Amino acid sequence: MRTSVRTAAALLAALTLSALGVTGTSSADESRRHSATAALEPVTDFGSNPGALSMYRYTPDGLGAGRPVVVVLHGCTQNAATYFDGAGWQQAADKHGFSVVAPQQETANNANRCFNWFQSGDTGRGSGEALSVRQMVDRTVRDLDADPSRVYVTGLSAGGGMTSALLAAYPDTFAGGGVIAGLPHGCATSLVGAYSCMNPGVSKTPDQWGDLVRAAHPVHTGPRPRVSVWHGTADTTVVPRNATESVKQWTNVLGADQTADATHQLPGGTTQSDYQDSDGQVAVRSYLVDGMNHGTPVKPGEGCGKAGAHFLDTVCSTSYLTRDWNLSN
């Protein structure tokens, strides 16, 4: 299973990197990786690990029991430390008091470290990479006596696609998620389909998108995670249409309609749109960053991450995610 996945995923990664103009890991990426390595602790023996991922974790000094957990998923060509450091998650964890789990894709699974968001064997409940991430969460909750009702997940690009898959497959694990330059759950189940989803994108009705989420865990009757969707309007790698389709998907799942109930203008040319459920609670929140290309929005001048390849100096997405998830409480 892993061999066939590896072959398809490597080809998809090559196509993705061609679109990005990336030929390898930059010296800036290497610098970020080394600077963050000391902050992340490798964790082994966290479960059967069917997705063959590596687990890294950050625990702020003096973190008490009952605190939240945030899972952060890197993009293609990145690793756990690069994303943890570049997106500013250490600063956020220290400030607000939560642990961070940073899964890492390995080149044995994918030549360019893309999470395999388009392979059903890696995104389904109880299998592959999705189950590996769930096992990392379980290990962290046990080790740190963390609050299992306050576990969140976010990721960039392929990590954003895997975020969507995790929210669909494990609504009983995650209380919220942030999909950054990612894709709707179930958009693709093959290499060709994955590339079509990225660009030009795929359109479905809200019901069709919602059914894909509901089918991921058909017996689930409890609450589902709230979702935010982040995208740059100038993204040509994973086109902004994917943000529109993701909003359609999650508003359908969470009982909101397709018309925003409120909009707000934020720094960096960012438009926040809120979609409320029948109880008047924000179920889905969209953040569109005007003129931004493919990457995670950061704001180094405000102590939020480091600008570089796929870390774009516009607005601090990490700060807004922690706000939306009430992580300071």
PDB file of C-alpha atoms in Angstrom, residues 179-182 228-235 238-247 260 263-275 285-293 295 297 314-315 317:
ATOM      1  CA  VAL A 179      -7.456  24.934   6.438  1.00  0.00           C
ATOM      2  CA  ILE A 180      -4.704  27.145   4.960  1.00  0.00           C
ATOM      3  CA  ALA A 181      -4.359  27.175   1.159  1.00  0.00           C
ATOM      4  CA  GLY A 182      -5.914  23.725   1.237  1.00  0.00           C
ATOM      5  CA  SER A 228     -11.854  28.398   9.323  1.00  0.00           C
ATOM      6  CA  VAL A 229     -10.629  28.604   5.733  1.00  0.00           C
ATOM      7  CA  TRP A 230      -7.582  30.716   4.791  1.00  0.00           C
ATOM      8  CA  HIS A 231      -6.574  31.539   1.222  1.00  0.00           C
ATOM      9  CA  GLY A 232      -4.708  34.121  -0.828  1.00  0.00           C
ATOM     10  CA  THR A 233      -6.587  35.607  -3.760  1.00  0.00           C
ATOM     11  CA  ALA A 234      -3.453  35.342  -5.974  1.00  0.00           C
ATOM     12  CA  ASP A 235      -2.771  31.654  -5.255  1.00  0.00           C
ATOM     13  CA  VAL A 238      -4.115  25.756  -5.043  1.00  0.00           C
ATOM     14  CA  VAL A 239      -6.504  28.235  -6.582  1.00  0.00           C
ATOM     15  CA  PRO A 240      -8.902  30.348  -4.452  1.00  0.00           C
ATOM     16  CA  ARG A 241     -11.843  28.400  -5.845  1.00  0.00           C
ATOM     17  CA  ASN A 242     -10.899  25.771  -3.279  1.00  0.00           C
ATOM     18  CA  ALA A 243     -11.667  28.232  -0.488  1.00  0.00           C
ATOM     19  CA  THR A 244     -15.112  28.850  -1.957  1.00  0.00           C
ATOM     20  CA  GLU A 245     -15.785  25.127  -2.204  1.00  0.00           C
ATOM     21  CA  SER A 246     -14.487  24.494   1.316  1.00  0.00           C
ATOM     22  CA  VAL A 247     -16.875  27.113   2.687  1.00  0.00           C
ATOM     23  CA  ALA A 260     -22.080  35.456   5.224  1.00  0.00           C
ATOM     24  CA  THR A 263     -17.764  40.579   7.250  1.00  0.00           C
ATOM     25  CA  HIS A 264     -14.781  42.390   8.748  1.00  0.00           C
ATOM     26  CA  GLN A 265     -11.703  44.015   7.254  1.00  0.00           C
ATOM     27  CA  LEU A 266      -8.473  42.903   8.931  1.00  0.00           C
ATOM     28  CA  PRO A 267      -4.820  43.917   8.439  1.00  0.00           C
ATOM     29  CA  GLY A 268      -2.923  42.783   5.346  1.00  0.00           C
ATOM     30  CA  GLY A 269      -5.891  43.247   3.007  1.00  0.00           C
ATOM     31  CA  THR A 270      -7.689  40.368   4.731  1.00  0.00           C
ATOM     32  CA  THR A 271     -11.461  39.954   4.594  1.00  0.00           C
ATOM     33  CA  GLN A 272     -13.042  37.860   7.339  1.00  0.00           C
ATOM     34  CA  SER A 273     -16.497  36.433   6.588  1.00  0.00           C
ATOM     35  CA  ASP A 274     -18.573  34.707   9.265  1.00  0.00           C
ATOM     36  CA  TYR A 275     -21.238  32.073   8.635  1.00  0.00           C
ATOM     37  CA  ARG A 285     -15.068  31.599   9.138  1.00  0.00           C
ATOM     38  CA  SER A 286     -13.385  32.523   5.862  1.00  0.00           C
ATOM     39  CA  TYR A 287     -10.223  34.618   5.614  1.00  0.00           C
ATOM     40  CA  LEU A 288      -9.285  35.844   2.130  1.00  0.00           C
ATOM     41  CA  VAL A 289      -5.973  37.712   1.874  1.00  0.00           C
ATOM     42  CA  ASP A 290      -5.968  40.082  -1.084  1.00  0.00           C
ATOM     43  CA  GLY A 291      -3.042  39.584  -3.488  1.00  0.00           C
ATOM     44  CA  MET A 292      -1.415  36.810  -1.445  1.00  0.00           C
ATOM     45  CA  ASN A 293       0.120  33.842  -3.232  1.00  0.00           C
ATOM     46  CA  GLY A 295       1.515  30.077   1.687  1.00  0.00           C
ATOM     47  CA  PRO A 297       0.098  34.293   6.346  1.00  0.00           C
ATOM     48  CA  THR A 314       0.636  39.781   5.428  1.00  0.00           C
ATOM     49  CA  VAL A 315      -1.352  38.989   8.579  1.00  0.00           C
ATOM     50  CA  SER A 317      -2.994  33.685  10.810  1.00  0.00           C
TER      51      SER A 317
END
